[in-house]
Coordinates of C-alpha atoms in Angstrom, one line a residue:
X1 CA 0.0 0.0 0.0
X2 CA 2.9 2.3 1.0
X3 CA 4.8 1.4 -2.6
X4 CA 1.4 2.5 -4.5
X5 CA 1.4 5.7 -2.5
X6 CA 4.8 6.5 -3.0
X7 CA 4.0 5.7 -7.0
X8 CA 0.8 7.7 -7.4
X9 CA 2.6 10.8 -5.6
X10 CA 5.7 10.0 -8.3
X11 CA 3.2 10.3 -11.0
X12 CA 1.9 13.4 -9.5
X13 CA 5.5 14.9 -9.3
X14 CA 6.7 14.4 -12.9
X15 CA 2.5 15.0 -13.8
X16 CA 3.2 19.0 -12.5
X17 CA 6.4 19.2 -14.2
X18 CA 5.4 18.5 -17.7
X19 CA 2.7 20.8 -16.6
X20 CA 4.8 23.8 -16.0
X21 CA 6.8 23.2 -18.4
X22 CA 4.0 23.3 -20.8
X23 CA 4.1 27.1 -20.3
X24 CA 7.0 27.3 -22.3
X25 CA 6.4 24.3 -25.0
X26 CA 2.8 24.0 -25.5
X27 CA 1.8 26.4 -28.9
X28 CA -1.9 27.0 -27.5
X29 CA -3.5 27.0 -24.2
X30 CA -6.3 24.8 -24.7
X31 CA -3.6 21.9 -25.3
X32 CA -2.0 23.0 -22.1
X33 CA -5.2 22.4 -20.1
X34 CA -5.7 19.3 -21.1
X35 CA -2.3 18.6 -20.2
X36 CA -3.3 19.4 -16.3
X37 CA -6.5 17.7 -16.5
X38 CA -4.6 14.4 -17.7
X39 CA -1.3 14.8 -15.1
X40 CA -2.4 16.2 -12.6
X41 CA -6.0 16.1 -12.4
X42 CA -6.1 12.1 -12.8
X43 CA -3.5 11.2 -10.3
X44 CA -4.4 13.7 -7.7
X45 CA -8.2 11.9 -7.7
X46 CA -6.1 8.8 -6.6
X47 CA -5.0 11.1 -4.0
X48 CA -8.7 12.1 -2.4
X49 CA -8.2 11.0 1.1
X50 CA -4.8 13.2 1.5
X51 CA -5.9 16.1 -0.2
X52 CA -9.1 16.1 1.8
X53 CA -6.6 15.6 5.0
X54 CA -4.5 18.4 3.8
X55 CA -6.8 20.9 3.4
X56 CA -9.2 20.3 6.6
X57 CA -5.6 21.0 8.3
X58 CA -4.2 24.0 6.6
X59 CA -6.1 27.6 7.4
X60 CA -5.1 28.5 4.0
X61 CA -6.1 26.4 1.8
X62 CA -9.4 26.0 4.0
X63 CA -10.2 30.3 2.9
X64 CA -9.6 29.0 -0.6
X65 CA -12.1 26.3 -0.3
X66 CA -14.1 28.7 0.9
X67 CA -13.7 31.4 -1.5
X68 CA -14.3 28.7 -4.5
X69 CA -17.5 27.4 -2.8
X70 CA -18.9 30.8 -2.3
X71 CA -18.3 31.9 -5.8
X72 CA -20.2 28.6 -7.2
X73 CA -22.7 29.2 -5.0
X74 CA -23.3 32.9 -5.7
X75 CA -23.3 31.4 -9.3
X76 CA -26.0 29.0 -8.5
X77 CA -28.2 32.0 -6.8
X78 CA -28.1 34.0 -10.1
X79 CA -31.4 34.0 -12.3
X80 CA -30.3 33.5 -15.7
X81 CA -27.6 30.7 -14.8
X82 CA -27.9 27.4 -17.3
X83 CA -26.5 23.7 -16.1
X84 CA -23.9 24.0 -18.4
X85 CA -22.7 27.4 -16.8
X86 CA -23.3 25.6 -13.2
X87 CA -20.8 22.9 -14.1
X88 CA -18.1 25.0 -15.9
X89 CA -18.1 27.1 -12.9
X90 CA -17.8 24.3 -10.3
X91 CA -15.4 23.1 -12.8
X92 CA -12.8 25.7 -13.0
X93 CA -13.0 26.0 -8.7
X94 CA -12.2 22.5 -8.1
X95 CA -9.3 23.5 -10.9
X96 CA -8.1 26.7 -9.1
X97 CA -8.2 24.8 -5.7
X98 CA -6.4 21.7 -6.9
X99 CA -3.0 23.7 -8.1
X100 CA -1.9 25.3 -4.4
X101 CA -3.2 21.6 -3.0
X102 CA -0.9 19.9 -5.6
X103 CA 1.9 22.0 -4.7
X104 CA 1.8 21.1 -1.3
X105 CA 1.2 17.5 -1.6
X106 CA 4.8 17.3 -3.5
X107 CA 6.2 19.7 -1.2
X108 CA 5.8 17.1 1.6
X109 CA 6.4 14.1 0.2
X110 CA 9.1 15.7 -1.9
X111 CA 10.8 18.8 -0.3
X112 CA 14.3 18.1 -2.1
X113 CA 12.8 18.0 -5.5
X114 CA 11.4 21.6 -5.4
X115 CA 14.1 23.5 -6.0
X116 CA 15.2 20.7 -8.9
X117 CA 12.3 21.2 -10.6
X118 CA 12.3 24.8 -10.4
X119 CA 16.3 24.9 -11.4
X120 CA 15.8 23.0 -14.7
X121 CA 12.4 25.2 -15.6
X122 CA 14.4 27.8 -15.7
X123 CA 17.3 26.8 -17.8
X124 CA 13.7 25.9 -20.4
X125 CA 12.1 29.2 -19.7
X126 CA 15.7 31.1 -20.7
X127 CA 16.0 29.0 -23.9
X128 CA 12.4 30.0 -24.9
X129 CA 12.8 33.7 -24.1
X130 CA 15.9 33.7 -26.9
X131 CA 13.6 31.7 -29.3
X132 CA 10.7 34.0 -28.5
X133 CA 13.1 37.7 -28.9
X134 CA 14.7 35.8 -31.9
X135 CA 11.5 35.3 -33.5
X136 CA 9.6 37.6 -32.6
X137 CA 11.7 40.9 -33.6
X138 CA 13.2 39.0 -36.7
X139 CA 9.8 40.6 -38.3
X140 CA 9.2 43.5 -36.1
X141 CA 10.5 46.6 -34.5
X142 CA 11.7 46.5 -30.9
X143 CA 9.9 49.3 -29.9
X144 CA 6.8 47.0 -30.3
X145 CA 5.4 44.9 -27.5
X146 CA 7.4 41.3 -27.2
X147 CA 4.7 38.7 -27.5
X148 CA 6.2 34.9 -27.0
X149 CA 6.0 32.3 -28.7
X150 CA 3.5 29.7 -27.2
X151 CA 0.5 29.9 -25.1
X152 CA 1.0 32.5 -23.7
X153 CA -0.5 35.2 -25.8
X154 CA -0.6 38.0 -23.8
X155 CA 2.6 40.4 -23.1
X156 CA 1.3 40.8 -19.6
X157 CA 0.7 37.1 -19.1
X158 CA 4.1 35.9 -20.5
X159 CA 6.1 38.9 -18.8
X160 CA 4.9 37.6 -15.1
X161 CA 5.5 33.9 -15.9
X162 CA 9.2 34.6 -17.4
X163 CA 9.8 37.1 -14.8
X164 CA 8.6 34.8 -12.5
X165 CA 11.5 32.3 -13.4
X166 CA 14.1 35.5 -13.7
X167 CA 13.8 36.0 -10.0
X168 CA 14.0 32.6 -9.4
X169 CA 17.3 32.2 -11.2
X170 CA 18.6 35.4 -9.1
X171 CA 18.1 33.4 -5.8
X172 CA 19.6 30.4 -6.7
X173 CA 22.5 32.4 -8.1
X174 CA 22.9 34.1 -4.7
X175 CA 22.4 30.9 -2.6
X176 CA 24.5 28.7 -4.5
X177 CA 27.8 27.9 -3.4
X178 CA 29.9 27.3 -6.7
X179 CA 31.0 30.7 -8.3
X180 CA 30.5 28.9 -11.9
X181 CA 27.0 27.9 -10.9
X182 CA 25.7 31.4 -9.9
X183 CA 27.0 32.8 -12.7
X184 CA 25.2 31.0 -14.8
X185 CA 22.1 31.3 -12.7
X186 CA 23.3 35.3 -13.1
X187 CA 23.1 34.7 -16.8
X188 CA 20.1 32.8 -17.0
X189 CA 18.2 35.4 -14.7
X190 CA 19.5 38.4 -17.3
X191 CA 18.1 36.8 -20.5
X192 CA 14.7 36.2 -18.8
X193 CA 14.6 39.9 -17.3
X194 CA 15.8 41.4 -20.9
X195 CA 12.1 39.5 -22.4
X196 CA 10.4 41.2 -19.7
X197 CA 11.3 44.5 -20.7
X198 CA 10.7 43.8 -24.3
X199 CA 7.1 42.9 -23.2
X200 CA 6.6 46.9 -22.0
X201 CA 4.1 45.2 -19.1
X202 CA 4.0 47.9 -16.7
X203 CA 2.5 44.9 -13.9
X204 CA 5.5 42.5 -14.8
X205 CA 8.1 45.1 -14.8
X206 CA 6.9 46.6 -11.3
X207 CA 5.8 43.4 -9.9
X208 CA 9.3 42.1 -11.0
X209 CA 11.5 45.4 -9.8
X210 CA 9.9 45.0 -6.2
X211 CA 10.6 41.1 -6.2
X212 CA 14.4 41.7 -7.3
X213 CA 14.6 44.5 -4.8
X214 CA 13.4 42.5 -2.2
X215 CA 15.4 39.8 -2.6
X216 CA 18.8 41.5 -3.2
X217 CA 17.8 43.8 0.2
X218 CA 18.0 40.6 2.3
X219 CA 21.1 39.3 0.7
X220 CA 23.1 43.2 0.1
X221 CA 20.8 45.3 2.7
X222 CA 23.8 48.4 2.9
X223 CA 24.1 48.0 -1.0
X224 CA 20.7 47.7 -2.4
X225 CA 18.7 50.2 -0.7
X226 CA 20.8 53.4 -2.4
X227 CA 21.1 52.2 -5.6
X228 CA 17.8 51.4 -5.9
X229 CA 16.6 54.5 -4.6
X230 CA 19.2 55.8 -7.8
X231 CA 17.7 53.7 -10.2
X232 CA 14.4 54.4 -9.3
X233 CA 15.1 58.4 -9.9
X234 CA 16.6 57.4 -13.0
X235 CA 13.8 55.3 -14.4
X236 CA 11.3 58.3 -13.3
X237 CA 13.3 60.9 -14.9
X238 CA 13.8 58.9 -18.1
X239 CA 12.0 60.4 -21.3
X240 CA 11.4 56.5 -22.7
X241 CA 9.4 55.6 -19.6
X242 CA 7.7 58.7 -19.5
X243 CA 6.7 57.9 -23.5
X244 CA 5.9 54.2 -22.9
X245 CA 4.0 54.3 -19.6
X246 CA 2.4 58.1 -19.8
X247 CA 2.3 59.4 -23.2
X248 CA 1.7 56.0 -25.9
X249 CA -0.4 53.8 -23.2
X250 CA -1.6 56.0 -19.8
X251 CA -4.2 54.3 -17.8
X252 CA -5.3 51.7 -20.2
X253 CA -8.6 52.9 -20.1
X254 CA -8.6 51.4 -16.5
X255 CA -10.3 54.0 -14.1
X256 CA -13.5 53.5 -17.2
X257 CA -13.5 50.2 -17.0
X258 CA -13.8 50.3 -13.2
X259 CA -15.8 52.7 -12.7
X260 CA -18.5 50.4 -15.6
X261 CA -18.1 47.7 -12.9
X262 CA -18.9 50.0 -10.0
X263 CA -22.2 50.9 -11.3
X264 CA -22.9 48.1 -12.7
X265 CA -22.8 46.4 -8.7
X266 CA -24.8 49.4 -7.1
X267 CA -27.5 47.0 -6.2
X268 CA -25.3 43.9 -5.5
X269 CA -22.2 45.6 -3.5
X270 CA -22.4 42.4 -1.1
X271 CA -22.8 39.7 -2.9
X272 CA -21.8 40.4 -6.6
X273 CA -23.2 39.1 -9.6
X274 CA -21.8 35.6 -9.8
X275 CA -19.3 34.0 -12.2
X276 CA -21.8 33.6 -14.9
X277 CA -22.4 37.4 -15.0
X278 CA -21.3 39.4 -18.5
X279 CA -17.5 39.6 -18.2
X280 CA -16.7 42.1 -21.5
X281 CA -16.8 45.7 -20.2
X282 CA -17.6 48.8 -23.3
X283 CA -16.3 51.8 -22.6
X284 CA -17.3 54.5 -24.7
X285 CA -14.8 57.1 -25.7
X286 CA -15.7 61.4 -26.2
X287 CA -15.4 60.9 -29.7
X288 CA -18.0 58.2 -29.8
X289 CA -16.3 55.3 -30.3
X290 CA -16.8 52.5 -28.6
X291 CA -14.3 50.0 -27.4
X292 CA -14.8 46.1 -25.8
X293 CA -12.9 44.6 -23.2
X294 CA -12.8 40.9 -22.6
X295 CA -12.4 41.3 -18.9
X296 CA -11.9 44.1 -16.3
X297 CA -8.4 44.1 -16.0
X298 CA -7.6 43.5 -12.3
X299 CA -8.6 40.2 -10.4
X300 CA -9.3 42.7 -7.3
X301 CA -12.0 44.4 -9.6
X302 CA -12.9 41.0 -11.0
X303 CA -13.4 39.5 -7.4
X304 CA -15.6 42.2 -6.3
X305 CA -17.8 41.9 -9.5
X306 CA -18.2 38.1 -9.3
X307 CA -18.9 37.8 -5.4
X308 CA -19.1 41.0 -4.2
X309 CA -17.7 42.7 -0.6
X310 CA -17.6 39.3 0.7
X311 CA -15.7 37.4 -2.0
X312 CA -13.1 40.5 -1.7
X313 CA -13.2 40.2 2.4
X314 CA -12.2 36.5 1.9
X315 CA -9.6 37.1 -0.7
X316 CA -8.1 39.8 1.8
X317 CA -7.9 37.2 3.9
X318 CA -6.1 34.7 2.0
X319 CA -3.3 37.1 1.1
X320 CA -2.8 38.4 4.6
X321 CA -2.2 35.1 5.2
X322 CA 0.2 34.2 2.4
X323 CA 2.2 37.6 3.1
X324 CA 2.5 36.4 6.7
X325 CA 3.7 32.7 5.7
X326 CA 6.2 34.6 3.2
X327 CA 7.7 37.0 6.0
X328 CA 7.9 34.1 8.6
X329 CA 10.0 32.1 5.6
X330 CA 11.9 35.6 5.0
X331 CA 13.1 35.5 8.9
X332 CA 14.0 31.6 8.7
X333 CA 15.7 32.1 5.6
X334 CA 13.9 29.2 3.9
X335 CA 12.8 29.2 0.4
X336 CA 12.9 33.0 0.8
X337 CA 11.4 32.6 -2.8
X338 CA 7.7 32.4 -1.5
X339 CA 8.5 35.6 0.1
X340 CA 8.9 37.1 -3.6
X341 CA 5.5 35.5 -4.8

């Protein structure tokens, strides 16, 4: 019984893996869901009892049942909701939850095979970032947006994930003790962060300068603080960041689209409107012309549409929770990457 268990959680382990690295291989995202649903999906069923274990005893993952559950049932409450909407709903919760769930699972059963999983991604995610730039501005400009190659569609999409992996590769570089090692790490971490900035995605770049900032304070605290404070100035003062992020793209058309969700919850502040509510948002501009939005641009916003003040109260939650976990791992020194998520 205990060889079947160890086997199932293998399956799970190398299931996840293929998985992530599907981010980087996979041409289109509907092939990379099916990928999940088949490896990690299928095993993690065989895995019921644990994962039911795990999350009765961790307060985190208990708000994100929570927050799932209310969401499909604020669905369910809605008047013009179908079967079909019902079960794609319940669907895509039982997906959200299973990820963090799955994570943990290997985590415990495999601790020393984190960071080896991670450490090859990235050495996958680097190779793709050259393939991506290579293509990419063999047939365009590079003052134009990088869009990668792959699944990832979406500048602001792919410039989190590959940033995600850059910062990754800058704390393995500083943690490792082989000189040759970190430099490569170094160099690995610089190719991924030179895609990010070709993607022009103001929420990678920031969310990516505060990560690197963060983890360089806690490893050069006397160094890091003035020159960032430099760079900062600098990046301020600079006429092509005053171009890209002010003059050629502003707002995005953000404070509309928020303020089209605001009125649209006047009447349903509390609760929201459920997950099968309209998700496009029109904004109409002073010249007349009108201008559709798949989604509202902000998974706060999105929150408070969908389930309302109480949705956002529990997602408050969550994240007070994960920023505590992340500054209790900062002090121990361990992983001090979940402290950059």
């Amino acid at each position: 019984k205990a060889l079947k268990t160890a086997n199932r959680h293998q399956y799970l382990l190398w299931g996840l893996y293929l998985f992530i690295l599907g981010f980087f291989l996979m041409p289109k995202a509907a092939g990379h869901a099916r990928l999940y649903y088949l490896l990690v999906i299928v095993p993690l069923c065989f895995s019921w009892a644990k994962t039911l274990e795990l999350i009765r005893s961790n307060t985190l993952l208990k708000l994100l049942a929570l927050f799932c559950t209310y969401l499909v049932l604020r669905s369910l409450s809605a008047s013009d909701v179908s079967p079909s909407d019902l079960l794609l709903v319940s669907w895509h919760a039982l997906l959200v939850l299973s990820f963090p769930v799955t994570i943990v699972l290997i985590n415990d059963f495999y601790p020393e095979k984190m960071d080896q999983l991670l450490q090859s991604t990235i050495n996958v995610a680097a190779a793709f970032a050259v393939l991506s730039m290579t293509i990419w501005y063999m047939d365009h400009p590079f003052s134009e947006r990088l869009y990668y190659w792959g699944r990832m569609d979406s500048p602001n999409t792919g410039g989190c994930v590959y940033g995600l992996f850059s910062i990754l590769a800058v704390h393995f570089g500083l943690s490792s003790k082989h000189r040759p090692r970190s430099l490569v790490f170094f160099l690995l971490a610089a190719i991924l962060a030179a895609s990010v900035l070709f993607t022009q995605s103001r929420t990678a770049i920031s969310a990516y300068s505060v990560a690197l900032f963060i983890l360089l304070l806690r490893s050069y605290p006397l160094v890091t603080a003035p020159i960032s404070i430099i760079f900062l100035i600098a990046a301020l003062m600079s006429p092509t960041t005053y171009h890209l992020l002010v003059l050629n793209r502003g707002l995005s058309f953000r404070p509309d689209i928020a303020a089209h969700v605001l009125q649209q919850l006047s009447d349903n502040w509390l609760v929201g409107l459920g997950l099968t509510c309209e998700q496009a948002v029109t904004i109409s501009l002073v010249s007349g012309e009108q201008i559709q939005f798949n989604h509202d641009h902000g998974h706060l916003l999105a929150t408070y549409r969908d389930g309302g003040l109480i949705a956002l109260v529990i997602l408050a939650s969550i994240l007070i929770i994960c920023l505590f976990n992340a500054c209790k791992s900062w002090v121990k020194g361990q992983q001090i990457y979940l402290a950059l998520f």
